[in-house]
Short mmCIF file of C-alpha atoms in Angstrom, two decimals:
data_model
loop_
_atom_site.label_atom_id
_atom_site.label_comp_id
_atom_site.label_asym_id
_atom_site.label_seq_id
_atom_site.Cartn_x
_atom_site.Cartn_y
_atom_site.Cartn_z
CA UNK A 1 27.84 16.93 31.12
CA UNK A 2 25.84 14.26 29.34
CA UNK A 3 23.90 14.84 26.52
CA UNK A 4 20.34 14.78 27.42
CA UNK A 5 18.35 11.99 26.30
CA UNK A 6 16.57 12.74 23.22
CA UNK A 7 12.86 11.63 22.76
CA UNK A 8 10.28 11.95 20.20
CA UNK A 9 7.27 14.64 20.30
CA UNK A 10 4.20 12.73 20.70
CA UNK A 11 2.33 15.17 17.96
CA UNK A 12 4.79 13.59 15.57
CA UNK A 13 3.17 10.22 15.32
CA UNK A 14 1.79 9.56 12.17
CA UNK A 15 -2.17 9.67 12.74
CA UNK A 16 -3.62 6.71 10.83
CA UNK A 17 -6.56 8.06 9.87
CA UNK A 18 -4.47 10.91 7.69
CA UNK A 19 -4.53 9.30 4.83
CA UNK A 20 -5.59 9.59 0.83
CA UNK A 21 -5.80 6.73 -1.79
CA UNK A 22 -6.32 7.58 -5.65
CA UNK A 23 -6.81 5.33 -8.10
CA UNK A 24 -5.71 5.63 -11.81
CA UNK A 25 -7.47 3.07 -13.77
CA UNK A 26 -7.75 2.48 -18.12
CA UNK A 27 -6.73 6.81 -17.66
CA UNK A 28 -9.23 7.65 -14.68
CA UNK A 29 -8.07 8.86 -12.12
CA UNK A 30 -10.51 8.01 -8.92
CA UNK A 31 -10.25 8.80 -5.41
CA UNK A 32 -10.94 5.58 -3.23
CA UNK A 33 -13.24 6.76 -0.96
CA UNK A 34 -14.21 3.81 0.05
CA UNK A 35 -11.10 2.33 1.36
CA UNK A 36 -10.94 1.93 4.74
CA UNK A 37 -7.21 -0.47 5.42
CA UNK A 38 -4.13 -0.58 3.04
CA UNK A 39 -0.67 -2.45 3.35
CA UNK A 40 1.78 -2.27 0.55
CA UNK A 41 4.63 -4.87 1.03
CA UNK A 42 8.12 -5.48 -0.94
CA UNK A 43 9.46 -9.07 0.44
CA UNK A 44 13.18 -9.51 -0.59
CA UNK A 45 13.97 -12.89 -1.47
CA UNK A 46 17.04 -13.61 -0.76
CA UNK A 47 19.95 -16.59 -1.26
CA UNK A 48 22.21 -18.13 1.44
CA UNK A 49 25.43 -17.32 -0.04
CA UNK A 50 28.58 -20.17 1.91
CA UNK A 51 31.96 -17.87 2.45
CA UNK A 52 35.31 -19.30 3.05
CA UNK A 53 36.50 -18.62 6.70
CA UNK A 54 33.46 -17.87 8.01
CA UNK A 55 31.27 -20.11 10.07
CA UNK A 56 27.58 -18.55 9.37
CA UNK A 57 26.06 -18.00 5.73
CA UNK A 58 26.04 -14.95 4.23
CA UNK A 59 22.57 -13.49 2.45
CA UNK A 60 22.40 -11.76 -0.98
CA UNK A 61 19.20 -10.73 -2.28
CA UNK A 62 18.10 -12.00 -5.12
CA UNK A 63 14.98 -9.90 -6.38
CA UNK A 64 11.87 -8.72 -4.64
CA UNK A 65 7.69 -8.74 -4.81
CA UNK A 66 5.37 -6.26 -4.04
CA UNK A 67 2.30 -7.53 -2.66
CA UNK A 68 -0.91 -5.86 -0.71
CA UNK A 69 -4.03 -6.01 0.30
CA UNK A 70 -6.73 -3.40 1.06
CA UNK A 71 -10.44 -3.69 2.87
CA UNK A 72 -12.84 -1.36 1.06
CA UNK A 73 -16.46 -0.56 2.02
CA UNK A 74 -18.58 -2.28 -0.34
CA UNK A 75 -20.38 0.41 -2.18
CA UNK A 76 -18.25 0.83 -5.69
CA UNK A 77 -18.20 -1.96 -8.14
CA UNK A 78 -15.54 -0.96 -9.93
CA UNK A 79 -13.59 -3.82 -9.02
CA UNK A 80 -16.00 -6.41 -9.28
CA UNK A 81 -16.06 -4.63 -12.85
CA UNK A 82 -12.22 -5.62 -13.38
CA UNK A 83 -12.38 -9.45 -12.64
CA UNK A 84 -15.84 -9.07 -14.86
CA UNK A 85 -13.69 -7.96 -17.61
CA UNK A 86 -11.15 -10.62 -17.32
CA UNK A 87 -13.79 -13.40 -17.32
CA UNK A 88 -15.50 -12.12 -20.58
CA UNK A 89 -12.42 -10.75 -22.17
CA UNK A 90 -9.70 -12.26 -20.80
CA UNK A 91 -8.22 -9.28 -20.45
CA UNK A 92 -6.18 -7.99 -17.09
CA UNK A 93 -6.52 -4.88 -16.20
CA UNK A 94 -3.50 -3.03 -14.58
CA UNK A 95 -3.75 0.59 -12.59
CA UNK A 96 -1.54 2.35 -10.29
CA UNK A 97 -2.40 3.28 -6.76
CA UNK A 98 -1.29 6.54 -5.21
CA UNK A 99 -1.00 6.47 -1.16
CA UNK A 100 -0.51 10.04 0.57
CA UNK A 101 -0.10 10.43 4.64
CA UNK A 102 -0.31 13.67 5.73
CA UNK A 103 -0.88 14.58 9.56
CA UNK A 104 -0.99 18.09 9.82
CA UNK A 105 0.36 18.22 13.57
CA UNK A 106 3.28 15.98 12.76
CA UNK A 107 7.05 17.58 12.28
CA UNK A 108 7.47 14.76 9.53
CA UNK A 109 5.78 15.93 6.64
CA UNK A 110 3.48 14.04 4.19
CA UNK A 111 4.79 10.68 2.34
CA UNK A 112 3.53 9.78 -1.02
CA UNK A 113 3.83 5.85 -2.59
CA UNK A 114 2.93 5.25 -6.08
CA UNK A 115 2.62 1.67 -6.45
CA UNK A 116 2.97 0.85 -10.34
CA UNK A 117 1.02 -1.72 -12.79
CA UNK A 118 -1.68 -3.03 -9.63
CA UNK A 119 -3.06 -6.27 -10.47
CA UNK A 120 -5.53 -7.89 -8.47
CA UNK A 121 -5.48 -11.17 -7.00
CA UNK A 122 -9.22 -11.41 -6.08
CA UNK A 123 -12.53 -9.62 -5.10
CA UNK A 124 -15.80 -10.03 -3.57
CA UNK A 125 -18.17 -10.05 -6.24
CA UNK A 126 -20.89 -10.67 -3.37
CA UNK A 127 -21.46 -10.62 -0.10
CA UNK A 128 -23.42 -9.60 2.86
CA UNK A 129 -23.50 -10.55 7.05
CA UNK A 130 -26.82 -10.52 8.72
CA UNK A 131 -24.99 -10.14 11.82
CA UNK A 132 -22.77 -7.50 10.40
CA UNK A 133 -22.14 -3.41 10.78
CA UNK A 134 -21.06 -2.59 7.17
CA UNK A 135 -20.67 -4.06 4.02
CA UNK A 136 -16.97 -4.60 3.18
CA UNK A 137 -14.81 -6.49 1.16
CA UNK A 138 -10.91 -7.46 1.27
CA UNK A 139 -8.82 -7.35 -2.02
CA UNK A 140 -5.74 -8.36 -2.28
CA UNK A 141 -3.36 -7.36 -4.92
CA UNK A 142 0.04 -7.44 -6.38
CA UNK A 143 2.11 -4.42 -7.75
CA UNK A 144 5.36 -4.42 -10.48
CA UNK A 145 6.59 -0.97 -9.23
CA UNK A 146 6.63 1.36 -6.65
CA UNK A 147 8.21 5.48 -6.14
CA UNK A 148 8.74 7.26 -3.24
CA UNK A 149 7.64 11.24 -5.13
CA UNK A 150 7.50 12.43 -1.20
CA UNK A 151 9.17 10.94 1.88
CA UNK A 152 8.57 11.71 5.48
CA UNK A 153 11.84 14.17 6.73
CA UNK A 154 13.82 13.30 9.59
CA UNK A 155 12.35 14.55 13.27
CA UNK A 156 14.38 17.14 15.07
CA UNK A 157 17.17 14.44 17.69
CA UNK A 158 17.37 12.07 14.50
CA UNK A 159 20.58 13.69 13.49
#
């Protein structure tokens, strides 16, 4: 007899929404509250590497970079208050950024990301829409670092 085909619980998607974002910066340790979207990316670059008897390339990677971006509701100005500090200082300010999803109903556990030595690439220092629901600003950012403290464990059929 066949093995039945295995499928995954629907209460084990990852709800969205189940999510927490703390912010260590200069020793403070902040939760972003007002964060509303995060992506974290690592993009391997890679080389095309020519082998002898074969007809395609081969790929080796190289190194990587961790980039992101986040859309925050626009009621903290603490990172208007970084790129302020640059300008007069000239000093960059670097933080880490913790990201935990939990979902409760969900088989898999929580997952925690630490992304190491943030730097951002730019912020709204003002803005507002007329037409507009909520104030909000995008940031993007890059990171040197990243651990994995807490990973998501394998469903039940994975295996």
């Amino acid at each position: 007899m066949a093995d039945a085909i295995r499928t995954m619980q629907a209460r084990d998607v990852i709800s969205a929404r189940m999510a927490s974002c703390y912010v260590t910066i200069n020793g403070e340790r902040l939760l972003l509250l007002q964060a509303k979207t995060l992506e974290a990316r690592v993009e391997k670059n890679k080389v095309e590497v020519p082998i002898l008897g074969k007809s395609g390339l081969g790929h080796k990677t190289t190194n990587w970079n961790g980039t992101g971006s986040m859309t925050i509701y626009s009621n903290t100005s603490r990172f208007t208050n970084l790129v302020k500090q640059y300008k007069d200082s000239g000093e960059d300010v670097y933080f880490d950024m913790q990201v935990r999803m939990e979902d409760p109903t969900s088989n898999a556990g929580p997952q925690t990301v630490i992304l190491k030595d943030v730097n951002l690439d730019s912020a709204t220092i003002a803005a507002f829409d007329a037409d507009g629901d909520w104030a909000e600003q995008d940031i993007d950012f890059t990171f040197e670092d990243f651990e994995v403290p807490e990973a998501f464990k394998d469903l039940d059929g994975m295996a």
